[in-house]
């Protein structure tokens, strides 16, 4: 989740910007209507209405599954790229849908980690792209604006994906939203905005953005600088604070998967997210550290936990 915030140069340049935090906040958030604005209104405005959908790369066909790569454009100008992996030669029964949101670099390629499903449909989503994000150099403030815009726009992007599936009669009653690492807080915000997500999964996530950022930047010295930077970033990302959204997921189920050796998400942050949610809710512990983009085996293991639980639910419903 925090890999993009761990670079030393990032913290140094950010310190210069956030010395003028009120001005920085205004300049970074005002262009998106988020300075003192209503987040729900922002989400609906950016969601817009589907304007165009087309394949942006050839489909990938395997023996038992097919993957399609689509680009969805909204009337608002929002563009989202997705990958849909579904079983081939499936019958007419409506299969559960799993929407995956991972890290910035993983994006829709996360669908490649689910294997070849036989009874589930997977949709992996890219974060909206507004150029190459490099949090260093003299253009740092503009890169920060790009990152913030991408994170915030991912919430309406997820809703736009459901709109597309719904319009094509591909949206089943059981639609699971799985947010992994950086995707976890964004998934919480999206599930609070749209009741069509029937269950929310937070994988290696937590609450209290300031505390999580402070932990991620533990190498930044002195301590007062690290805390000041974390506080400034908390304000920039305040509309994505999971504790403010997850309580609205109920009565839909909320499931957390967290690692006992996670060095990036403090235990109090995990506890706060769980406490902020209403029932039905549960937490599943694994003997792992924080999921990393390059550790595909860990990602596959976490996805397998989700898939197994969904399949068990399906078996119970069919009895």
Short mmCIF file of N, CA and C in Angstrom, two decimals, residues 57-232:
data_model
loop_
_atom_site.label_atom_id
_atom_site.label_comp_id
_atom_site.label_asym_id
_atom_site.label_seq_id
_atom_site.Cartn_x
_atom_site.Cartn_y
_atom_site.Cartn_z
N UNK A 57 -7.22 -3.84 -26.33
CA UNK A 57 -6.21 -4.83 -26.71
C UNK A 57 -6.93 -6.14 -27.00
N UNK A 58 -6.33 -7.02 -27.79
CA UNK A 58 -7.01 -8.26 -28.17
C UNK A 58 -7.32 -9.13 -26.95
N UNK A 59 -8.41 -9.88 -27.01
CA UNK A 59 -8.75 -10.78 -25.90
C UNK A 59 -7.74 -11.92 -25.80
N UNK A 60 -7.66 -12.47 -24.60
CA UNK A 60 -6.75 -13.59 -24.34
C UNK A 60 -7.60 -14.82 -24.04
N UNK A 61 -7.46 -15.85 -24.88
CA UNK A 61 -8.28 -17.05 -24.74
C UNK A 61 -7.42 -18.23 -24.30
N UNK A 62 -7.83 -18.84 -23.20
CA UNK A 62 -7.20 -20.05 -22.71
C UNK A 62 -8.19 -21.20 -22.88
N UNK A 63 -7.80 -22.38 -22.44
CA UNK A 63 -8.66 -23.54 -22.65
C UNK A 63 -9.98 -23.41 -21.89
N UNK A 64 -9.91 -22.89 -20.66
CA UNK A 64 -11.11 -22.84 -19.83
C UNK A 64 -11.60 -21.43 -19.52
N UNK A 65 -10.86 -20.41 -19.94
CA UNK A 65 -11.28 -19.05 -19.61
C UNK A 65 -10.95 -18.08 -20.74
N UNK A 66 -11.56 -16.92 -20.66
CA UNK A 66 -11.32 -15.87 -21.64
C UNK A 66 -11.16 -14.54 -20.91
N UNK A 67 -10.20 -13.73 -21.33
CA UNK A 67 -9.97 -12.42 -20.72
C UNK A 67 -10.16 -11.34 -21.77
N UNK A 68 -11.02 -10.38 -21.46
CA UNK A 68 -11.27 -9.25 -22.35
C UNK A 68 -10.73 -7.98 -21.69
N UNK A 69 -10.17 -7.11 -22.50
CA UNK A 69 -9.59 -5.86 -22.02
C UNK A 69 -10.37 -4.69 -22.60
N UNK A 70 -11.01 -3.94 -21.71
CA UNK A 70 -11.91 -2.88 -22.16
C UNK A 70 -11.50 -1.51 -21.63
N UNK A 71 -11.88 -0.50 -22.38
CA UNK A 71 -11.69 0.89 -21.98
C UNK A 71 -13.07 1.54 -21.95
N UNK A 72 -13.45 2.06 -20.79
CA UNK A 72 -14.76 2.67 -20.61
C UNK A 72 -14.59 4.17 -20.43
N UNK A 73 -15.30 4.95 -21.23
CA UNK A 73 -15.20 6.41 -21.15
C UNK A 73 -16.53 7.00 -20.73
N UNK A 74 -16.48 7.92 -19.77
CA UNK A 74 -17.68 8.58 -19.26
C UNK A 74 -17.86 9.95 -19.91
N UNK A 75 -19.08 10.46 -19.83
CA UNK A 75 -19.36 11.81 -20.33
C UNK A 75 -18.61 12.86 -19.52
N UNK A 76 -18.16 12.50 -18.33
CA UNK A 76 -17.41 13.44 -17.49
C UNK A 76 -15.95 13.56 -17.92
N UNK A 77 -15.52 12.68 -18.81
CA UNK A 77 -14.12 12.63 -19.21
C UNK A 77 -13.34 11.55 -18.49
N UNK A 78 -13.94 10.94 -17.47
CA UNK A 78 -13.29 9.86 -16.74
C UNK A 78 -13.12 8.64 -17.65
N UNK A 79 -11.94 8.05 -17.62
CA UNK A 79 -11.65 6.86 -18.41
C UNK A 79 -11.13 5.77 -17.48
N UNK A 80 -11.68 4.57 -17.61
CA UNK A 80 -11.24 3.46 -16.77
C UNK A 80 -10.98 2.25 -17.66
N UNK A 81 -9.89 1.57 -17.38
CA UNK A 81 -9.52 0.36 -18.12
C UNK A 81 -9.69 -0.85 -17.21
N UNK A 82 -10.31 -1.89 -17.75
CA UNK A 82 -10.59 -3.08 -16.95
C UNK A 82 -10.20 -4.33 -17.73
N UNK A 83 -10.05 -5.41 -16.99
CA UNK A 83 -9.86 -6.74 -17.59
C UNK A 83 -10.91 -7.65 -16.99
N UNK A 84 -11.62 -8.38 -17.83
CA UNK A 84 -12.67 -9.30 -17.38
C UNK A 84 -12.25 -10.72 -17.73
N UNK A 85 -12.08 -11.55 -16.71
CA UNK A 85 -11.75 -12.96 -16.94
C UNK A 85 -12.93 -13.82 -16.53
N UNK A 86 -13.44 -14.59 -17.46
CA UNK A 86 -14.62 -15.41 -17.19
C UNK A 86 -14.43 -16.80 -17.79
N UNK A 87 -15.15 -17.79 -17.25
CA UNK A 87 -15.05 -19.15 -17.79
C UNK A 87 -15.58 -19.20 -19.22
N UNK A 88 -14.98 -20.04 -20.03
CA UNK A 88 -15.48 -20.25 -21.39
C UNK A 88 -16.57 -21.31 -21.37
N UNK A 89 -17.45 -21.25 -22.35
CA UNK A 89 -18.53 -22.24 -22.49
C UNK A 89 -19.37 -22.34 -21.23
N UNK A 90 -19.59 -21.20 -20.58
CA UNK A 90 -20.41 -21.21 -19.37
C UNK A 90 -21.88 -21.30 -19.76
N UNK A 91 -22.67 -21.81 -18.81
CA UNK A 91 -24.11 -21.91 -19.07
C UNK A 91 -24.78 -20.58 -18.74
N UNK A 92 -26.09 -20.57 -18.73
CA UNK A 92 -26.83 -19.33 -18.54
C UNK A 92 -26.95 -18.88 -17.10
N UNK A 93 -26.48 -19.69 -16.16
CA UNK A 93 -26.59 -19.29 -14.76
C UNK A 93 -25.73 -18.07 -14.47
N UNK A 94 -26.26 -17.20 -13.62
CA UNK A 94 -25.51 -16.01 -13.23
C UNK A 94 -24.47 -16.38 -12.19
N UNK A 95 -23.22 -16.15 -12.51
CA UNK A 95 -22.13 -16.50 -11.60
C UNK A 95 -21.72 -15.29 -10.78
N UNK A 96 -21.22 -15.51 -9.56
CA UNK A 96 -20.75 -14.39 -8.74
C UNK A 96 -19.65 -13.61 -9.46
N UNK A 97 -19.64 -12.32 -9.21
CA UNK A 97 -18.66 -11.43 -9.81
C UNK A 97 -17.72 -10.91 -8.73
N UNK A 98 -16.43 -10.94 -8.99
CA UNK A 98 -15.43 -10.44 -8.05
C UNK A 98 -14.70 -9.27 -8.72
N UNK A 99 -14.82 -8.08 -8.13
CA UNK A 99 -14.14 -6.90 -8.63
C UNK A 99 -12.87 -6.69 -7.81
N UNK A 100 -11.71 -6.69 -8.47
CA UNK A 100 -10.42 -6.60 -7.80
C UNK A 100 -9.79 -5.22 -8.00
N UNK A 101 -9.35 -4.62 -6.88
CA UNK A 101 -8.59 -3.37 -6.95
C UNK A 101 -7.33 -3.55 -6.12
N UNK A 102 -6.19 -3.60 -6.78
CA UNK A 102 -4.92 -3.79 -6.08
C UNK A 102 -4.13 -2.51 -5.97
N UNK A 103 -2.83 -2.58 -6.26
CA UNK A 103 -1.98 -1.41 -6.16
C UNK A 103 -1.92 -0.62 -7.45
N UNK A 104 -1.22 0.51 -7.41
CA UNK A 104 -1.14 1.39 -8.57
C UNK A 104 -0.53 0.70 -9.79
N UNK A 105 0.54 -0.04 -9.59
CA UNK A 105 1.22 -0.66 -10.72
C UNK A 105 0.57 -1.97 -11.15
N UNK A 106 -0.10 -2.65 -10.24
CA UNK A 106 -0.72 -3.92 -10.59
C UNK A 106 -1.95 -3.70 -11.45
N UNK A 107 -2.87 -2.86 -11.00
CA UNK A 107 -4.04 -2.51 -11.79
C UNK A 107 -4.80 -3.71 -12.31
N UNK A 108 -5.20 -3.62 -13.58
CA UNK A 108 -6.04 -4.68 -14.14
C UNK A 108 -5.27 -5.96 -14.41
N UNK A 109 -3.94 -5.91 -14.36
CA UNK A 109 -3.16 -7.13 -14.55
C UNK A 109 -3.35 -8.10 -13.39
N UNK A 110 -4.00 -7.65 -12.31
CA UNK A 110 -4.29 -8.54 -11.17
C UNK A 110 -5.14 -9.72 -11.60
N UNK A 111 -5.87 -9.56 -12.70
CA UNK A 111 -6.72 -10.65 -13.17
C UNK A 111 -5.89 -11.87 -13.57
N UNK A 112 -4.61 -11.64 -13.87
CA UNK A 112 -3.73 -12.74 -14.27
C UNK A 112 -3.37 -13.64 -13.09
N UNK A 113 -3.64 -13.18 -11.88
CA UNK A 113 -3.27 -13.94 -10.69
C UNK A 113 -4.39 -14.84 -10.18
N UNK A 114 -5.54 -14.83 -10.83
CA UNK A 114 -6.68 -15.60 -10.33
C UNK A 114 -6.78 -16.98 -10.97
N UNK A 115 -5.83 -17.32 -11.83
CA UNK A 115 -5.89 -18.60 -12.50
C UNK A 115 -6.95 -18.59 -13.58
N UNK A 116 -7.59 -19.75 -13.77
CA UNK A 116 -8.62 -19.86 -14.80
C UNK A 116 -9.92 -20.31 -14.13
N UNK A 117 -10.77 -19.38 -13.77
CA UNK A 117 -11.96 -19.68 -12.98
C UNK A 117 -12.95 -20.56 -13.74
N UNK A 118 -13.69 -21.34 -12.97
CA UNK A 118 -14.73 -22.19 -13.56
C UNK A 118 -16.12 -21.77 -13.13
N UNK A 119 -16.23 -21.05 -12.01
CA UNK A 119 -17.56 -20.68 -11.53
C UNK A 119 -17.63 -19.25 -11.01
N UNK A 120 -16.62 -18.42 -11.34
CA UNK A 120 -16.60 -17.02 -10.94
C UNK A 120 -16.15 -16.16 -12.11
N UNK A 121 -16.60 -14.92 -12.11
CA UNK A 121 -16.14 -13.93 -13.09
C UNK A 121 -15.32 -12.89 -12.34
N UNK A 122 -14.15 -12.56 -12.85
CA UNK A 122 -13.28 -11.58 -12.20
C UNK A 122 -13.14 -10.34 -13.08
N UNK A 123 -13.19 -9.19 -12.43
CA UNK A 123 -12.94 -7.92 -13.11
C UNK A 123 -11.86 -7.19 -12.33
N UNK A 124 -10.73 -6.91 -12.96
CA UNK A 124 -9.66 -6.15 -12.32
C UNK A 124 -9.62 -4.76 -12.95
N UNK A 125 -9.35 -3.76 -12.12
CA UNK A 125 -9.51 -2.37 -12.53
C UNK A 125 -8.19 -1.61 -12.43
N UNK A 126 -7.89 -0.83 -13.47
CA UNK A 126 -6.76 0.10 -13.44
C UNK A 126 -7.15 1.37 -12.70
N UNK A 127 -6.21 1.97 -12.01
CA UNK A 127 -6.42 3.32 -11.50
C UNK A 127 -6.45 4.28 -12.70
N UNK A 128 -7.37 5.24 -12.73
CA UNK A 128 -7.38 6.20 -13.83
C UNK A 128 -6.02 6.86 -13.98
N UNK A 129 -5.53 6.92 -15.20
CA UNK A 129 -4.18 7.43 -15.46
C UNK A 129 -4.21 8.84 -16.02
N UNK A 130 -3.38 9.69 -15.43
CA UNK A 130 -3.25 11.07 -15.91
C UNK A 130 -1.78 11.40 -16.14
N UNK A 131 -1.06 10.41 -16.63
CA UNK A 131 0.36 10.60 -16.89
C UNK A 131 1.21 9.79 -15.93
N UNK A 132 2.48 9.73 -16.22
CA UNK A 132 3.44 8.98 -15.41
C UNK A 132 3.64 9.67 -14.06
N UNK A 133 3.46 8.91 -12.98
CA UNK A 133 3.58 9.47 -11.64
C UNK A 133 4.99 9.23 -11.11
N UNK A 134 5.74 10.31 -10.92
CA UNK A 134 7.10 10.25 -10.37
C UNK A 134 7.19 11.29 -9.27
N UNK A 135 7.18 10.84 -8.03
CA UNK A 135 7.15 11.77 -6.90
C UNK A 135 8.55 12.26 -6.56
N UNK A 136 9.17 12.93 -7.51
CA UNK A 136 10.47 13.53 -7.28
C UNK A 136 10.65 14.65 -8.30
N UNK A 137 11.71 15.42 -8.13
CA UNK A 137 12.00 16.48 -9.08
C UNK A 137 11.24 17.76 -8.80
N UNK A 138 11.52 18.77 -9.63
CA UNK A 138 10.94 20.10 -9.43
C UNK A 138 9.45 20.13 -9.68
N UNK A 139 8.94 19.18 -10.47
CA UNK A 139 7.50 19.17 -10.75
C UNK A 139 6.73 18.33 -9.75
N UNK A 140 7.33 18.12 -8.58
CA UNK A 140 6.68 17.30 -7.55
C UNK A 140 5.24 17.70 -7.26
N UNK A 141 4.92 19.01 -7.05
CA UNK A 141 3.53 19.37 -6.73
C UNK A 141 2.55 18.91 -7.79
N UNK A 142 2.94 18.98 -9.06
CA UNK A 142 2.06 18.56 -10.14
C UNK A 142 1.90 17.05 -10.15
N UNK A 143 2.97 16.34 -9.81
CA UNK A 143 2.89 14.89 -9.72
C UNK A 143 1.98 14.47 -8.56
N UNK A 144 2.05 15.22 -7.46
CA UNK A 144 1.18 14.94 -6.33
C UNK A 144 -0.28 15.15 -6.72
N UNK A 145 -0.56 16.21 -7.47
CA UNK A 145 -1.92 16.44 -7.96
C UNK A 145 -2.38 15.26 -8.81
N UNK A 146 -1.48 14.75 -9.64
CA UNK A 146 -1.82 13.63 -10.51
C UNK A 146 -2.15 12.39 -9.68
N UNK A 147 -1.35 12.12 -8.66
CA UNK A 147 -1.59 10.97 -7.80
C UNK A 147 -2.91 11.10 -7.06
N UNK A 148 -3.16 12.26 -6.47
CA UNK A 148 -4.39 12.47 -5.71
C UNK A 148 -5.61 12.32 -6.62
N UNK A 149 -5.53 12.91 -7.80
CA UNK A 149 -6.64 12.81 -8.73
C UNK A 149 -6.91 11.36 -9.11
N UNK A 150 -5.85 10.59 -9.33
CA UNK A 150 -6.01 9.19 -9.68
C UNK A 150 -6.68 8.40 -8.56
N UNK A 151 -6.25 8.64 -7.32
CA UNK A 151 -6.82 7.92 -6.18
C UNK A 151 -8.29 8.26 -5.99
N UNK A 152 -8.61 9.54 -6.03
CA UNK A 152 -10.00 9.94 -5.85
C UNK A 152 -10.89 9.46 -6.99
N UNK A 153 -10.40 9.53 -8.21
CA UNK A 153 -11.22 9.14 -9.36
C UNK A 153 -11.43 7.64 -9.46
N UNK A 154 -10.66 6.86 -8.71
CA UNK A 154 -10.87 5.42 -8.73
C UNK A 154 -12.20 5.05 -8.11
N UNK A 155 -12.70 5.85 -7.18
CA UNK A 155 -14.01 5.56 -6.58
C UNK A 155 -15.12 5.64 -7.63
N UNK A 156 -15.30 6.76 -8.34
CA UNK A 156 -16.32 6.77 -9.39
C UNK A 156 -16.01 5.79 -10.52
N UNK A 157 -14.73 5.49 -10.75
CA UNK A 157 -14.37 4.51 -11.78
C UNK A 157 -14.96 3.14 -11.46
N UNK A 158 -14.92 2.75 -10.20
CA UNK A 158 -15.49 1.46 -9.79
C UNK A 158 -17.00 1.44 -10.02
N UNK A 159 -17.66 2.56 -9.75
CA UNK A 159 -19.10 2.64 -9.99
C UNK A 159 -19.41 2.58 -11.47
N UNK A 160 -18.57 3.20 -12.27
CA UNK A 160 -18.76 3.19 -13.72
C UNK A 160 -18.61 1.77 -14.28
N UNK A 161 -17.73 0.99 -13.68
CA UNK A 161 -17.57 -0.41 -14.09
C UNK A 161 -18.87 -1.17 -13.85
N UNK A 162 -19.50 -0.95 -12.69
CA UNK A 162 -20.78 -1.61 -12.42
C UNK A 162 -21.85 -1.15 -13.40
N UNK A 163 -21.83 0.12 -13.75
CA UNK A 163 -22.80 0.64 -14.72
C UNK A 163 -22.67 -0.10 -16.05
N UNK A 164 -21.43 -0.31 -16.47
CA UNK A 164 -21.21 -1.02 -17.74
C UNK A 164 -21.72 -2.46 -17.65
N UNK A 165 -21.36 -3.15 -16.60
CA UNK A 165 -21.79 -4.54 -16.45
C UNK A 165 -23.30 -4.64 -16.34
N UNK A 166 -23.89 -3.69 -15.62
CA UNK A 166 -25.34 -3.66 -15.45
C UNK A 166 -26.04 -3.45 -16.79
N UNK A 167 -25.50 -2.57 -17.60
CA UNK A 167 -26.12 -2.27 -18.90
C UNK A 167 -26.03 -3.44 -19.86
N UNK A 168 -25.13 -4.38 -19.60
CA UNK A 168 -24.97 -5.55 -20.45
C UNK A 168 -25.49 -6.83 -19.79
N UNK A 169 -26.30 -6.64 -18.76
CA UNK A 169 -26.89 -7.77 -18.04
C UNK A 169 -25.82 -8.73 -17.52
N UNK A 170 -24.68 -8.17 -17.14
CA UNK A 170 -23.57 -8.98 -16.62
C UNK A 170 -23.31 -8.72 -15.14
N UNK A 171 -24.24 -8.02 -14.49
CA UNK A 171 -24.04 -7.69 -13.08
C UNK A 171 -24.93 -8.58 -12.22
N UNK A 172 -24.36 -9.61 -11.58
CA UNK A 172 -25.16 -10.52 -10.77
C UNK A 172 -25.51 -9.90 -9.42
N UNK A 173 -26.42 -10.54 -8.73
CA UNK A 173 -26.80 -10.06 -7.40
C UNK A 173 -25.62 -10.17 -6.43
N UNK A 174 -24.79 -11.19 -6.62
CA UNK A 174 -23.61 -11.36 -5.78
C UNK A 174 -22.40 -10.73 -6.47
N UNK A 175 -22.09 -9.50 -6.08
CA UNK A 175 -20.96 -8.76 -6.64
C UNK A 175 -20.02 -8.37 -5.51
N UNK A 176 -18.88 -9.03 -5.45
CA UNK A 176 -17.93 -8.84 -4.36
C UNK A 176 -16.87 -7.81 -4.76
N UNK A 177 -16.57 -6.88 -3.85
CA UNK A 177 -15.54 -5.89 -4.09
C UNK A 177 -14.35 -6.19 -3.18
N UNK A 178 -13.18 -6.42 -3.79
CA UNK A 178 -11.98 -6.79 -3.04
C UNK A 178 -10.93 -5.71 -3.24
N UNK A 179 -10.61 -4.98 -2.17
CA UNK A 179 -9.56 -3.97 -2.21
C UNK A 179 -8.32 -4.49 -1.50
N UNK A 180 -7.19 -4.49 -2.20
CA UNK A 180 -5.95 -5.03 -1.65
C UNK A 180 -4.94 -3.91 -1.45
N UNK A 181 -4.42 -3.78 -0.23
CA UNK A 181 -3.39 -2.80 0.11
C UNK A 181 -3.89 -1.39 -0.18
N UNK A 182 -3.27 -0.67 -1.11
CA UNK A 182 -3.72 0.68 -1.44
C UNK A 182 -5.17 0.69 -1.89
N UNK A 183 -5.61 -0.41 -2.48
CA UNK A 183 -6.99 -0.50 -2.95
C UNK A 183 -8.01 -0.66 -1.85
N UNK A 184 -7.57 -1.03 -0.63
CA UNK A 184 -8.50 -1.29 0.46
C UNK A 184 -9.29 -0.05 0.88
N UNK A 185 -8.66 1.09 1.18
CA UNK A 185 -9.44 2.26 1.57
C UNK A 185 -10.32 2.78 0.45
N UNK A 186 -9.87 2.66 -0.79
CA UNK A 186 -10.68 3.11 -1.92
C UNK A 186 -11.90 2.22 -2.08
N UNK A 187 -11.72 0.92 -1.87
CA UNK A 187 -12.84 0.00 -1.94
C UNK A 187 -13.87 0.31 -0.85
N UNK A 188 -13.41 0.68 0.33
CA UNK A 188 -14.34 1.05 1.41
C UNK A 188 -15.20 2.24 0.98
N UNK A 189 -14.58 3.23 0.36
CA UNK A 189 -15.31 4.42 -0.09
C UNK A 189 -16.30 4.06 -1.18
N UNK A 190 -15.90 3.20 -2.11
CA UNK A 190 -16.78 2.82 -3.22
C UNK A 190 -17.97 2.00 -2.75
N UNK A 191 -17.74 1.06 -1.83
CA UNK A 191 -18.83 0.23 -1.32
C UNK A 191 -19.85 1.06 -0.56
N UNK A 192 -19.38 2.11 0.11
CA UNK A 192 -20.29 3.00 0.83
C UNK A 192 -21.15 3.80 -0.15
N UNK A 193 -20.64 4.04 -1.35
CA UNK A 193 -21.35 4.84 -2.34
C UNK A 193 -22.35 4.04 -3.16
N UNK A 194 -22.17 2.73 -3.26
CA UNK A 194 -22.99 1.93 -4.17
C UNK A 194 -23.41 0.61 -3.52
N UNK A 195 -24.71 0.45 -3.37
CA UNK A 195 -25.26 -0.75 -2.73
C UNK A 195 -25.15 -1.99 -3.61
N UNK A 196 -24.77 -1.82 -4.86
CA UNK A 196 -24.68 -2.99 -5.75
C UNK A 196 -23.51 -3.90 -5.38
N UNK A 197 -22.56 -3.40 -4.63
CA UNK A 197 -21.52 -4.28 -4.09
C UNK A 197 -22.12 -5.05 -2.93
N UNK A 198 -22.25 -6.36 -3.08
CA UNK A 198 -22.97 -7.16 -2.08
C UNK A 198 -22.11 -7.51 -0.87
N UNK A 199 -20.79 -7.47 -1.03
CA UNK A 199 -19.89 -7.72 0.09
C UNK A 199 -18.57 -6.99 -0.17
N UNK A 200 -17.99 -6.48 0.91
CA UNK A 200 -16.73 -5.74 0.81
C UNK A 200 -15.62 -6.51 1.50
N UNK A 201 -14.47 -6.60 0.81
CA UNK A 201 -13.28 -7.23 1.36
C UNK A 201 -12.17 -6.19 1.46
N UNK A 202 -11.59 -6.05 2.64
CA UNK A 202 -10.42 -5.20 2.84
C UNK A 202 -9.24 -6.11 3.12
N UNK A 203 -8.31 -6.19 2.18
CA UNK A 203 -7.16 -7.09 2.30
C UNK A 203 -5.91 -6.27 2.60
N UNK A 204 -5.35 -6.48 3.79
CA UNK A 204 -4.17 -5.74 4.25
C UNK A 204 -4.43 -4.24 4.26
N UNK A 205 -5.57 -3.89 4.82
CA UNK A 205 -5.93 -2.48 4.96
C UNK A 205 -6.12 -2.13 6.42
N UNK A 206 -6.40 -0.87 6.68
CA UNK A 206 -6.63 -0.39 8.03
C UNK A 206 -7.33 0.95 7.97
N UNK A 207 -7.47 1.59 9.12
CA UNK A 207 -8.05 2.92 9.21
C UNK A 207 -7.03 3.84 9.86
N UNK A 208 -7.31 5.14 9.78
CA UNK A 208 -6.41 6.19 10.28
C UNK A 208 -5.24 6.37 9.32
N UNK A 209 -5.52 7.09 8.23
CA UNK A 209 -4.52 7.32 7.19
C UNK A 209 -3.25 7.95 7.75
N UNK A 210 -3.40 8.88 8.68
CA UNK A 210 -2.22 9.55 9.24
C UNK A 210 -1.29 8.55 9.92
N UNK A 211 -1.85 7.66 10.73
CA UNK A 211 -1.03 6.68 11.44
C UNK A 211 -0.36 5.70 10.48
N UNK A 212 -1.07 5.30 9.43
CA UNK A 212 -0.48 4.36 8.47
C UNK A 212 0.65 5.02 7.68
N UNK A 213 0.46 6.29 7.30
CA UNK A 213 1.52 7.00 6.60
C UNK A 213 2.72 7.24 7.50
N UNK A 214 2.45 7.53 8.75
CA UNK A 214 3.53 7.75 9.72
C UNK A 214 4.38 6.48 9.87
N UNK A 215 3.70 5.33 9.87
CA UNK A 215 4.41 4.06 9.96
C UNK A 215 5.19 3.78 8.68
N UNK A 216 4.59 4.07 7.54
CA UNK A 216 5.26 3.82 6.26
C UNK A 216 6.51 4.66 6.10
N UNK A 217 6.51 5.86 6.68
CA UNK A 217 7.67 6.74 6.58
C UNK A 217 8.55 6.71 7.80
N UNK A 218 8.64 5.55 8.46
CA UNK A 218 9.35 5.47 9.74
C UNK A 218 10.84 5.82 9.63
N UNK A 219 11.39 5.78 8.42
CA UNK A 219 12.81 6.09 8.26
C UNK A 219 13.07 7.60 8.16
N UNK A 220 12.02 8.37 8.04
CA UNK A 220 12.18 9.82 7.92
C UNK A 220 12.51 10.42 9.28
N UNK A 221 13.58 11.17 9.35
CA UNK A 221 14.01 11.82 10.59
C UNK A 221 14.13 13.32 10.35
N UNK A 222 13.89 14.15 11.37
CA UNK A 222 13.46 13.84 12.73
C UNK A 222 11.98 13.45 12.78
N UNK A 223 11.57 13.01 13.94
CA UNK A 223 10.22 12.51 14.11
C UNK A 223 9.17 13.58 13.84
N UNK A 224 9.45 14.83 14.28
CA UNK A 224 8.46 15.88 14.09
C UNK A 224 8.18 16.13 12.61
N UNK A 225 9.21 15.95 11.77
CA UNK A 225 9.03 16.14 10.34
C UNK A 225 8.14 15.04 9.77
N UNK A 226 8.41 13.80 10.18
CA UNK A 226 7.61 12.68 9.70
C UNK A 226 6.15 12.86 10.10
N UNK A 227 5.91 13.27 11.34
CA UNK A 227 4.54 13.45 11.80
C UNK A 227 3.84 14.59 11.07
N UNK A 228 4.59 15.66 10.79
CA UNK A 228 4.01 16.79 10.07
C UNK A 228 3.62 16.39 8.65
N UNK A 229 4.49 15.62 8.01
CA UNK A 229 4.21 15.17 6.66
C UNK A 229 3.00 14.24 6.62
N UNK A 230 2.93 13.33 7.57
CA UNK A 230 1.80 12.40 7.63
C UNK A 230 0.49 13.15 7.85
N UNK A 231 0.54 14.17 8.69
CA UNK A 231 -0.66 14.96 8.96
C UNK A 231 -1.10 15.71 7.70
N UNK A 232 -0.13 16.28 6.97
CA UNK A 232 -0.47 16.98 5.74
C UNK A 232 -1.09 16.07 4.71
#
